[in-house]
Amino acid sequence: MGAYPDTVHFRGLNTPTGIEASAHDLRVEGTIPAEIDGAFFRAVPDPAFPPIRQDDVILSADGMINKIEFRGGRVSYAIRYVHTERFLAERRAGRALFGRYRNPFTNDPAAAGVDGTVANTTPVWHAGRLFMTKEDGRAYQIDPHTLDTVGKWDWDGAFRSQTMTAHPRVDPRTGEMFFFGYEADGLCSSKIAYCIADADGALVSEQWFDAPYCSFMHDFGLTDEHVVFMVFPTTADLDRLKAGGPHWLHEQERESWIGIMPRHGDVSELTWFKGPAGVHAYHVMNAFTEGRLVHLDMCLANTNLIPFIVEDSGLEVPLDGGLTRWTMNLDDPEAGISERRFGPFGEMPLTVRVDQGRAYRHGWYLTVDPSKGKPLHNGPAGIAFNCILRVNLGNGGIEGYSIGPDLAINEPVHIPSATGGHEGWLMAVVDHEFAAGRYDQQVWIWEAGDLEKGPVAKVHLPVTTREQVHGGWVSRRDLDAARIRAAAR
């Protein structure tokens, strides 16, 4: 193809830009809190070349890493492509080589033997290293100062899984990173690799087990005592791929499963709980263990949220869902799962980092406030969120901050405060449609415990990117201690 398809995946905020840029001393409205000192890294998928298929989707786009750095009230900006094997092969060819989303049987023959991951989903910081991840392959290490791609990461050959989740979880107290890979030994496999890297970044454990079926396992839960694997009925089938079909279809009548094991235990200790049919959750706010009960808080829906998966699956299911707690009793797996809903439909949940894995009081996530008008269209889910909520998980109280119909909030990050009794800060990129089909972007900063008073500062960004998937905050202390090239391959 010589041009990008005229579809929702390439229009509006999804319009490709191909821009790599840097800028300094960005314009600031208000006052940036002095303790905000570090970098906000964002994953921004952006295709380097028009696709070879009209049905290409936003999640196929090449990974870009965006760094918005704060120092002494001044802000700088940089964005670069991740130099994956796929990106470099297509740059050499001067054209796209990969076909339908995550279906290698539809690739150009020139793509044979080239790793297809685009590393476009989540920036991950662990043990002094920055990675870009996408769950269909291994991570790529990035220099956090220059944004140069160092190389694919496999722990000096010790890592056996072909894939790594886009949502590893780092224990804030031990420094360990817990993660997994699904389709660990190849397409449509039910094999899961469960792994632990220690506080120094060494891979210390990799255990494999079989999930009930091959599932789109995007996230998982971690408590002080357990790991919680989520198996929802968005499934892959090898024969379907060989016939040129989609990687994922959602099976609305199929049951879900939750697998729980001691986080430092053996996979033989996994306990499985059967859940309701047809449901799906992409992201977890938190999980914690209470005696023999394990609680999992997630943004749960009654079906898959991604429009192209719903369309490929031929589903017409009215969407329902919300921030939901599932509770499992390890002493009585046959009892199944109990459910409690805390808030309305939404996505991109987060909590304070030091609360991860433990009983906690507050969390935040994004939702749609219909009183503000029709949301902007963007991202893989097709909608933009115009309201950020703060939820009290103890009493279910909710407060929030909504913005206008021409504005949308991307996934926020939390920045801790050194002041006692202060809940810290939330930071997010906000999209602004200032004229029909024309956009700019800003970073907004809120007091995490007082959203209703609005942002304390806004930073005007020098270029408009496609939509962010996920982001992460790295403090100045961690940036200064970065380990860039050790053990990269």
Short mmCIF file of C-alpha atoms in Angstrom, two decimals:
data_model
loop_
_atom_site.label_atom_id
_atom_site.label_comp_id
_atom_site.label_asym_id
_atom_site.label_seq_id
_atom_site.Cartn_x
_atom_site.Cartn_y
_atom_site.Cartn_z
CA MET A 1 0.00 0.00 0.00
CA GLY A 2 1.19 3.50 -0.75
CA ALA A 3 -1.03 5.24 1.80
CA TYR A 4 -2.50 4.59 5.20
CA PRO A 5 -6.00 3.04 5.23
CA ASP A 6 -8.93 5.38 5.73
CA THR A 7 -10.10 3.58 8.87
CA VAL A 8 -10.53 4.51 12.53
CA HIS A 9 -7.09 3.02 13.25
CA PHE A 10 -5.42 5.77 11.20
CA ARG A 11 -7.69 8.82 11.66
CA GLY A 12 -7.95 11.60 14.21
CA LEU A 13 -5.74 10.97 17.21
CA ASN A 14 -4.73 7.69 15.56
CA THR A 15 -3.19 9.50 12.56
CA PRO A 16 0.42 8.35 12.04
CA THR A 17 3.09 11.02 12.46
CA GLY A 18 6.50 9.36 12.08
CA ILE A 19 7.97 12.20 14.14
CA GLU A 20 11.14 11.80 16.20
CA ALA A 21 11.87 15.01 18.07
CA SER A 22 13.42 16.73 21.07
CA ALA A 23 12.70 20.05 22.77
CA HIS A 24 13.70 21.94 25.91
CA ASP A 25 12.17 24.45 28.32
CA LEU A 26 8.57 23.70 27.46
CA ARG A 27 5.91 26.27 28.32
CA VAL A 28 4.38 25.73 31.77
CA GLU A 29 1.15 27.09 33.20
CA GLY A 30 0.95 27.12 36.98
CA THR A 31 3.70 25.78 39.22
CA ILE A 32 5.28 22.36 39.00
CA PRO A 33 5.71 20.97 42.54
CA ALA A 34 9.39 20.97 43.51
CA GLU A 35 9.37 17.28 44.42
CA ILE A 36 8.41 16.30 40.86
CA ASP A 37 11.93 15.51 39.66
CA GLY A 38 12.41 12.71 37.17
CA ALA A 39 10.97 11.44 33.90
CA PHE A 40 7.57 10.37 32.61
CA PHE A 41 8.16 7.64 30.01
CA ARG A 42 5.32 6.81 27.59
CA ALA A 43 4.76 4.08 25.00
CA VAL A 44 3.36 5.63 21.82
CA PRO A 45 2.75 3.23 18.88
CA ASP A 46 3.33 4.90 15.50
CA PRO A 47 3.78 2.99 12.21
CA ALA A 48 6.92 3.86 10.27
CA PHE A 49 5.36 2.70 6.97
CA PRO A 50 1.83 2.25 5.59
CA PRO A 51 0.64 -1.30 6.23
CA ILE A 52 0.28 -4.00 3.59
CA ARG A 53 -3.33 -4.68 4.61
CA GLN A 54 -6.42 -2.50 4.83
CA ASP A 55 -7.46 -4.28 8.04
CA ASP A 56 -4.33 -3.32 9.97
CA VAL A 57 -4.95 -2.08 13.52
CA ILE A 58 -3.44 0.44 15.89
CA LEU A 59 -1.81 -2.24 18.06
CA SER A 60 0.42 -3.28 15.13
CA ALA A 61 2.22 0.07 15.07
CA ASP A 62 5.95 0.40 15.72
CA GLY A 63 6.93 1.23 19.28
CA MET A 64 8.03 4.74 20.14
CA ILE A 65 9.40 5.78 23.54
CA ASN A 66 8.54 9.28 24.75
CA LYS A 67 10.39 10.92 27.62
CA ILE A 68 9.04 14.03 29.37
CA GLU A 69 11.67 15.06 31.89
CA PHE A 70 11.20 17.36 34.88
CA ARG A 71 14.10 19.10 36.64
CA GLY A 72 13.87 22.18 38.84
CA GLY A 73 10.55 23.27 37.32
CA ARG A 74 11.91 23.01 33.78
CA VAL A 75 10.64 20.40 31.33
CA SER A 76 12.26 18.77 28.31
CA TYR A 77 10.88 16.35 25.72
CA ALA A 78 12.14 13.60 23.43
CA ILE A 79 10.58 10.83 21.36
CA ARG A 80 12.32 8.05 19.41
CA TYR A 81 11.47 4.82 17.63
CA VAL A 82 12.38 1.56 19.33
CA HIS A 83 14.81 -0.17 16.97
CA THR A 84 13.29 -3.63 17.03
CA GLU A 85 14.28 -6.32 14.54
CA ARG A 86 11.00 -5.65 12.75
CA PHE A 87 11.50 -1.87 12.58
CA LEU A 88 15.05 -2.24 11.22
CA ALA A 89 14.04 -4.87 8.64
CA GLU A 90 11.24 -2.65 7.34
CA ARG A 91 13.51 0.40 7.29
CA ARG A 92 16.01 -1.55 5.16
CA ALA A 93 13.21 -2.62 2.82
CA GLY A 94 11.63 0.83 2.75
CA ARG A 95 8.18 -0.66 3.24
CA ALA A 96 6.00 -2.67 5.61
CA LEU A 97 6.65 -6.42 5.67
CA PHE A 98 4.25 -7.69 8.33
CA GLY A 99 0.62 -8.57 7.67
CA ARG A 100 -2.41 -9.09 9.86
CA TYR A 101 -2.05 -8.32 13.57
CA ARG A 102 0.04 -11.06 15.22
CA ASN A 103 -0.47 -13.47 12.31
CA PRO A 104 2.91 -14.39 10.75
CA PHE A 105 1.20 -16.50 8.08
CA THR A 106 0.08 -13.24 6.41
CA ASN A 107 3.55 -11.63 6.33
CA ASP A 108 5.55 -10.73 3.25
CA PRO A 109 8.08 -13.54 2.53
CA ALA A 110 10.85 -10.98 3.17
CA ALA A 111 9.82 -11.00 6.87
CA ALA A 112 10.75 -14.68 7.31
CA GLY A 113 12.96 -15.18 10.35
CA VAL A 114 12.46 -11.61 11.63
CA ASP A 115 11.11 -11.19 15.17
CA GLY A 116 7.73 -9.50 14.78
CA THR A 117 7.33 -7.75 18.13
CA VAL A 118 7.03 -3.96 17.96
CA ALA A 119 7.76 -3.27 21.68
CA ASN A 120 4.99 -0.68 21.75
CA THR A 121 3.00 -1.22 24.96
CA THR A 122 4.70 -0.44 28.29
CA PRO A 123 7.92 1.22 29.49
CA VAL A 124 9.20 -0.83 32.43
CA TRP A 125 11.88 0.21 34.94
CA HIS A 126 13.69 -2.42 36.99
CA ALA A 127 17.10 -2.71 38.63
CA GLY A 128 18.37 0.45 36.98
CA ARG A 129 17.27 -0.50 33.47
CA LEU A 130 14.53 0.80 31.18
CA PHE A 131 12.69 -1.63 28.90
CA MET A 132 9.99 -1.36 26.25
CA THR A 133 7.65 -4.32 26.18
CA LYS A 134 4.92 -5.94 24.13
CA GLU A 135 3.62 -9.31 25.18
CA ASP A 136 4.12 -11.09 21.84
CA GLY A 137 7.93 -11.04 22.27
CA ARG A 138 10.81 -10.20 24.54
CA ALA A 139 11.57 -6.75 25.91
CA TYR A 140 14.02 -4.26 24.41
CA GLN A 141 16.39 -2.31 26.64
CA ILE A 142 16.40 1.47 26.14
CA ASP A 143 19.03 4.02 27.23
CA PRO A 144 16.92 6.27 29.53
CA HIS A 145 19.13 9.28 28.83
CA THR A 146 19.33 9.19 25.01
CA LEU A 147 16.40 6.86 24.19
CA ASP A 148 18.74 4.79 22.01
CA THR A 149 17.77 1.14 21.70
CA VAL A 150 20.41 -1.01 23.43
CA GLY A 151 19.01 -4.35 22.28
CA LYS A 152 16.71 -7.26 22.96
CA TRP A 153 16.76 -8.49 26.55
CA ASP A 154 17.04 -12.18 27.46
CA TRP A 155 19.11 -12.20 30.64
CA ASP A 156 22.26 -13.35 28.79
CA GLY A 157 20.43 -16.29 27.29
CA ALA A 158 18.97 -17.51 30.60
CA PHE A 159 15.39 -16.53 29.67
CA ARG A 160 13.71 -19.38 27.78
CA SER A 161 10.23 -17.96 27.15
CA GLN A 162 9.66 -16.41 23.74
CA THR A 163 7.37 -13.79 25.29
CA MET A 164 7.15 -11.45 28.28
CA THR A 165 4.09 -9.70 29.63
CA ALA A 166 3.65 -5.97 29.10
CA HIS A 167 2.71 -5.72 32.80
CA PRO A 168 5.48 -7.04 35.04
CA ARG A 169 5.10 -6.08 38.70
CA VAL A 170 7.95 -4.83 40.86
CA ASP A 171 7.61 -5.35 44.61
CA PRO A 172 8.31 -1.93 46.18
CA ARG A 173 9.73 -3.51 49.34
CA THR A 174 11.97 -6.30 47.99
CA GLY A 175 12.81 -4.85 44.57
CA GLU A 176 11.95 -8.17 42.90
CA MET A 177 10.22 -8.15 39.51
CA PHE A 178 7.51 -10.77 38.95
CA PHE A 179 6.36 -11.44 35.39
CA PHE A 180 5.11 -14.07 32.98
CA GLY A 181 4.88 -14.85 29.30
CA TYR A 182 1.88 -16.44 27.60
CA GLU A 183 2.21 -18.38 24.34
CA ALA A 184 5.62 -18.96 25.88
CA ASP A 185 6.78 -21.59 23.40
CA GLY A 186 4.98 -20.40 20.28
CA LEU A 187 1.77 -19.28 18.63
CA CYS A 188 -1.49 -20.36 20.27
CA SER A 189 0.29 -22.39 22.95
CA SER A 190 -1.30 -22.71 26.38
CA LYS A 191 2.17 -22.66 27.98
CA ILE A 192 2.80 -19.92 30.57
CA ALA A 193 6.29 -19.04 31.84
CA TYR A 194 6.21 -17.59 35.37
CA CYS A 195 9.41 -15.72 36.24
CA ILE A 196 11.13 -13.74 39.00
CA ALA A 197 14.07 -11.34 38.67
CA ASP A 198 15.79 -10.26 41.87
CA ALA A 199 16.49 -6.70 43.01
CA ASP A 200 19.77 -6.67 41.06
CA GLY A 201 18.00 -7.68 37.86
CA ALA A 202 19.14 -11.31 37.73
CA LEU A 203 16.66 -13.93 36.54
CA VAL A 204 16.32 -16.30 39.51
CA SER A 205 13.26 -18.37 38.57
CA GLU A 206 11.43 -19.48 35.43
CA GLN A 207 8.70 -22.09 35.79
CA TRP A 208 6.25 -23.25 33.13
CA PHE A 209 2.67 -24.44 33.41
CA ASP A 210 -0.40 -24.91 31.22
CA ALA A 211 -3.30 -22.46 31.32
CA PRO A 212 -6.80 -23.89 30.80
CA TYR A 213 -6.63 -22.58 27.22
CA CYS A 214 -4.63 -20.04 25.17
CA SER A 215 -5.89 -16.67 26.39
CA PHE A 216 -5.11 -12.98 25.93
CA MET A 217 -3.47 -12.64 29.39
CA HIS A 218 -2.54 -8.97 29.42
CA ASP A 219 -2.08 -8.37 33.17
CA PHE A 220 -1.98 -10.25 36.47
CA GLY A 221 -2.09 -9.66 40.22
CA LEU A 222 0.66 -9.74 42.84
CA THR A 223 0.21 -9.84 46.61
CA ASP A 224 2.75 -10.11 49.40
CA GLU A 225 2.10 -13.85 49.37
CA HIS A 226 0.60 -14.85 46.02
CA VAL A 227 0.50 -14.32 42.28
CA VAL A 228 -2.87 -14.26 40.53
CA PHE A 229 -3.20 -15.29 36.86
CA MET A 230 -6.29 -14.22 34.89
CA VAL A 231 -7.55 -16.38 32.02
CA PHE A 232 -10.39 -14.75 30.08
CA PRO A 233 -12.05 -16.19 26.95
CA THR A 234 -10.33 -14.11 24.27
CA THR A 235 -8.57 -16.99 22.57
CA ALA A 236 -6.17 -17.92 19.76
CA ASP A 237 -6.31 -20.86 17.36
CA LEU A 238 -3.45 -22.04 15.14
CA ASP A 239 -5.65 -23.35 12.31
CA ARG A 240 -7.43 -20.01 12.18
CA LEU A 241 -4.10 -18.19 11.88
CA LYS A 242 -2.89 -20.52 9.13
CA ALA A 243 -6.08 -19.71 7.23
CA GLY A 244 -5.23 -16.00 7.45
CA GLY A 245 -7.69 -15.21 10.22
CA PRO A 246 -7.41 -13.00 13.31
CA HIS A 247 -5.16 -13.89 16.24
CA TRP A 248 -7.87 -13.17 18.82
CA LEU A 249 -11.57 -13.98 18.97
CA HIS A 250 -13.71 -13.55 22.07
CA GLU A 251 -15.83 -16.58 23.06
CA GLN A 252 -18.76 -15.07 24.93
CA GLU A 253 -20.08 -18.40 26.19
CA ARG A 254 -16.74 -19.73 27.49
CA GLU A 255 -15.85 -19.72 31.19
CA SER A 256 -13.06 -17.62 32.73
CA TRP A 257 -10.46 -18.88 35.21
CA ILE A 258 -8.28 -17.49 38.00
CA GLY A 259 -5.08 -19.31 38.97
CA ILE A 260 -3.41 -18.54 42.34
CA MET A 261 -0.11 -19.81 43.75
CA PRO A 262 2.44 -18.76 46.38
CA ARG A 263 4.60 -16.19 44.67
CA HIS A 264 7.82 -17.98 45.66
CA GLY A 265 6.21 -21.41 45.38
CA ASP A 266 6.11 -24.11 42.74
CA VAL A 267 3.65 -24.06 39.85
CA SER A 268 2.39 -27.44 41.07
CA GLU A 269 0.75 -25.45 43.89
CA LEU A 270 -1.54 -23.55 41.51
CA THR A 271 -5.18 -23.49 42.59
CA TRP A 272 -7.74 -22.79 39.86
CA PHE A 273 -11.09 -21.05 40.33
CA LYS A 274 -13.77 -21.14 37.64
CA GLY A 275 -15.23 -17.70 36.87
CA PRO A 276 -18.22 -16.40 34.91
CA ALA A 277 -18.46 -16.83 31.14
CA GLY A 278 -17.66 -14.13 28.64
CA VAL A 279 -16.09 -11.56 30.97
CA HIS A 280 -12.79 -9.81 30.37
CA ALA A 281 -10.40 -7.48 32.23
CA TYR A 282 -7.28 -5.95 30.77
CA HIS A 283 -5.89 -4.17 33.82
CA VAL A 284 -5.54 -4.76 37.56
CA MET A 285 -5.56 -1.97 40.14
CA ASN A 286 -4.20 -4.11 42.99
CA ALA A 287 -4.42 -7.47 44.74
CA PHE A 288 -3.88 -8.53 48.33
CA THR A 289 -4.08 -11.57 50.59
CA GLU A 290 -6.23 -11.62 53.74
CA GLY A 291 -5.74 -14.89 55.58
CA ARG A 292 -6.87 -17.56 53.15
CA LEU A 293 -8.74 -15.03 51.00
CA VAL A 294 -7.16 -13.46 47.92
CA HIS A 295 -8.69 -10.23 46.61
CA LEU A 296 -8.22 -9.03 43.01
CA ASP A 297 -9.34 -5.49 42.06
CA MET A 298 -9.63 -4.90 38.31
CA CYS A 299 -11.53 -3.03 35.60
CA LEU A 300 -13.89 -5.84 34.62
CA ALA A 301 -16.27 -5.87 31.64
CA ASN A 302 -18.91 -8.33 30.51
CA THR A 303 -17.11 -8.80 27.17
CA ASN A 304 -13.90 -7.78 25.42
CA LEU A 305 -13.41 -4.00 25.18
CA ILE A 306 -11.36 -3.73 21.98
CA PRO A 307 -13.61 -2.97 18.99
CA PHE A 308 -11.65 -4.87 16.35
CA ILE A 309 -11.73 -8.04 18.50
CA VAL A 310 -15.47 -7.61 19.10
CA GLU A 311 -16.06 -7.10 15.36
CA ASP A 312 -13.93 -10.08 14.34
CA SER A 313 -15.83 -12.16 16.91
CA GLY A 314 -19.22 -11.14 15.50
CA LEU A 315 -20.44 -10.00 18.92
CA GLU A 316 -23.24 -7.56 19.71
CA VAL A 317 -23.13 -7.42 23.49
CA PRO A 318 -24.21 -4.21 25.31
CA LEU A 319 -21.15 -3.17 27.31
CA ASP A 320 -21.34 -3.29 31.07
CA GLY A 321 -18.67 -3.30 33.76
CA GLY A 322 -16.82 -1.37 36.41
CA LEU A 323 -14.07 -1.44 38.99
CA THR A 324 -14.68 -4.85 40.53
CA ARG A 325 -13.22 -6.98 43.33
CA TRP A 326 -13.08 -10.74 42.90
CA THR A 327 -12.42 -12.70 46.10
CA MET A 328 -11.23 -16.31 46.11
CA ASN A 329 -11.06 -18.60 49.16
CA LEU A 330 -7.99 -20.83 48.89
CA ASP A 331 -9.60 -23.33 51.25
CA ASP A 332 -12.68 -23.73 49.07
CA PRO A 333 -11.95 -23.49 45.32
CA GLU A 334 -15.28 -25.15 44.51
CA ALA A 335 -17.06 -22.15 46.01
CA GLY A 336 -15.89 -20.13 43.05
CA ILE A 337 -15.55 -16.37 43.05
CA SER A 338 -17.43 -13.69 44.97
CA GLU A 339 -17.80 -10.26 43.40
CA ARG A 340 -18.16 -6.68 44.60
CA ARG A 341 -18.31 -3.60 42.36
CA PHE A 342 -16.80 -0.33 43.57
CA GLY A 343 -17.30 2.03 40.65
CA PRO A 344 -18.52 2.59 37.08
CA PHE A 345 -17.05 1.33 33.83
CA GLY A 346 -13.52 2.57 33.21
CA GLU A 347 -9.91 1.66 32.56
CA MET A 348 -6.25 2.35 33.38
CA PRO A 349 -6.40 1.75 37.16
CA LEU A 350 -3.50 2.51 39.48
CA THR A 351 -2.65 2.86 43.14
CA VAL A 352 0.26 4.14 45.20
CA ARG A 353 3.32 2.01 44.43
CA VAL A 354 4.10 1.22 48.07
CA ASP A 355 0.54 -0.13 48.49
CA GLN A 356 0.97 -2.78 45.81
CA GLY A 357 0.20 -6.25 47.09
CA ARG A 358 -1.28 -5.11 50.40
CA ALA A 359 -4.65 -3.99 51.75
CA TYR A 360 -5.05 -0.37 50.65
CA ARG A 361 -7.47 2.50 50.81
CA HIS A 362 -7.28 4.59 47.65
CA GLY A 363 -6.94 4.01 43.92
CA TRP A 364 -7.53 5.97 40.72
CA TYR A 365 -8.81 5.15 37.25
CA LEU A 366 -10.32 6.76 34.15
CA THR A 367 -13.96 6.77 33.07
CA VAL A 368 -16.38 8.60 30.78
CA ASP A 369 -18.55 11.42 32.11
CA PRO A 370 -21.45 11.59 29.61
CA SER A 371 -22.52 15.00 30.90
CA LYS A 372 -19.46 16.48 29.18
CA GLY A 373 -20.56 15.46 25.70
CA LYS A 374 -19.42 12.81 23.23
CA PRO A 375 -15.89 11.56 24.03
CA LEU A 376 -13.06 11.90 21.55
CA HIS A 377 -12.36 8.76 19.55
CA ASN A 378 -8.93 7.30 20.17
CA GLY A 379 -6.77 4.34 21.03
CA PRO A 380 -7.37 0.62 20.62
CA ALA A 381 -10.59 0.71 22.69
CA GLY A 382 -12.07 3.40 20.43
CA ILE A 383 -13.02 5.86 23.18
CA ALA A 384 -11.22 8.53 25.13
CA PHE A 385 -11.75 9.07 28.84
CA ASN A 386 -12.75 12.51 30.08
CA CYS A 387 -12.89 11.90 33.84
CA ILE A 388 -10.40 10.72 36.45
CA LEU A 389 -11.78 9.10 39.59
CA ARG A 390 -10.39 8.61 43.09
CA VAL A 391 -11.99 5.62 44.79
CA ASN A 392 -12.03 4.78 48.49
CA LEU A 393 -11.81 0.98 48.51
CA GLY A 394 -12.87 0.92 52.17
CA ASN A 395 -16.24 2.65 51.99
CA GLY A 396 -16.73 2.81 48.22
CA GLY A 397 -16.69 6.61 48.14
CA ILE A 398 -15.86 8.19 44.78
CA GLU A 399 -14.76 11.68 43.79
CA GLY A 400 -13.44 12.84 40.47
CA TYR A 401 -12.48 15.52 37.98
CA SER A 402 -14.14 15.78 34.56
CA ILE A 403 -12.97 17.77 31.57
CA GLY A 404 -14.71 19.11 28.47
CA PRO A 405 -15.95 17.30 25.36
CA ASP A 406 -12.93 18.42 23.34
CA LEU A 407 -10.45 16.97 25.87
CA ALA A 408 -9.34 13.46 26.82
CA ILE A 409 -7.12 12.03 29.58
CA ASN A 410 -4.52 9.36 28.87
CA GLU A 411 -3.38 6.83 31.49
CA PRO A 412 -2.02 8.69 34.55
CA VAL A 413 1.03 7.88 36.64
CA HIS A 414 1.39 8.42 40.37
CA ILE A 415 4.33 10.36 41.84
CA PRO A 416 4.86 9.96 45.58
CA SER A 417 5.28 12.90 47.94
CA ALA A 418 7.83 13.18 50.71
CA THR A 419 5.34 15.18 52.78
CA GLY A 420 3.57 13.16 55.45
CA GLY A 421 -0.17 12.84 54.94
CA HIS A 422 0.06 13.94 51.30
CA GLU A 423 -1.18 11.40 48.72
CA GLY A 424 1.28 12.57 46.09
CA TRP A 425 0.61 13.68 42.54
CA LEU A 426 -1.05 12.34 39.41
CA MET A 427 0.35 13.16 35.99
CA ALA A 428 -1.25 12.48 32.60
CA VAL A 429 -1.12 13.66 29.01
CA VAL A 430 -4.34 15.39 27.99
CA ASP A 431 -5.46 15.57 24.35
CA HIS A 432 -7.16 18.71 23.07
CA GLU A 433 -9.10 18.95 19.82
CA PHE A 434 -8.80 22.69 19.22
CA ALA A 435 -10.38 22.54 15.73
CA ALA A 436 -12.07 19.79 13.75
CA GLY A 437 -9.49 17.03 13.32
CA ARG A 438 -6.65 19.14 14.78
CA TYR A 439 -5.08 18.33 18.15
CA ASP A 440 -2.50 19.44 20.65
CA GLN A 441 -1.37 17.83 23.89
CA GLN A 442 -0.44 18.92 27.41
CA VAL A 443 0.76 17.25 30.60
CA TRP A 444 -1.55 17.98 33.52
CA ILE A 445 -0.57 17.53 37.18
CA TRP A 446 -3.13 17.05 39.96
CA GLU A 447 -2.91 16.58 43.71
CA ALA A 448 -3.78 12.90 43.98
CA GLY A 449 -5.87 13.47 47.13
CA ASP A 450 -7.74 16.51 45.84
CA LEU A 451 -8.68 16.04 42.20
CA GLU A 452 -11.68 18.33 42.38
CA LYS A 453 -9.61 21.50 42.61
CA GLY A 454 -8.17 20.80 39.17
CA PRO A 455 -4.62 20.68 37.85
CA VAL A 456 -1.90 22.62 39.67
CA ALA A 457 0.19 22.82 36.49
CA LYS A 458 -0.04 22.22 32.75
CA VAL A 459 2.91 21.66 30.41
CA HIS A 460 2.44 22.35 26.69
CA LEU A 461 4.02 19.61 24.55
CA PRO A 462 5.89 20.56 21.37
CA VAL A 463 4.44 17.87 19.08
CA THR A 464 1.23 15.87 18.98
CA THR A 465 1.69 12.11 19.07
CA ARG A 466 -0.63 9.22 18.50
CA GLU A 467 -2.30 7.84 21.58
CA GLN A 468 -0.26 6.58 24.50
CA VAL A 469 -0.80 2.99 25.59
CA HIS A 470 0.96 2.86 28.97
CA GLY A 471 3.45 5.00 30.86
CA GLY A 472 5.65 5.02 33.92
CA TRP A 473 7.37 7.46 36.27
CA VAL A 474 11.10 7.17 37.09
CA SER A 475 12.55 9.36 39.85
CA ARG A 476 15.71 11.45 39.50
CA ARG A 477 17.47 9.17 41.96
CA ASP A 478 16.73 6.13 39.82
CA LEU A 479 17.64 7.88 36.58
CA ASP A 480 21.00 8.91 38.00
CA ALA A 481 21.67 5.27 38.94
CA ALA A 482 20.75 3.86 35.52
CA ARG A 483 22.54 0.74 34.27
CA ILE A 484 22.52 0.98 30.51
CA ARG A 485 24.56 -1.68 28.75
CA ALA A 486 25.23 -4.50 31.19
CA ALA A 487 23.91 -7.86 30.00
CA ALA A 488 22.25 -6.46 26.86
CA ARG A 489 22.26 -8.59 23.75
#
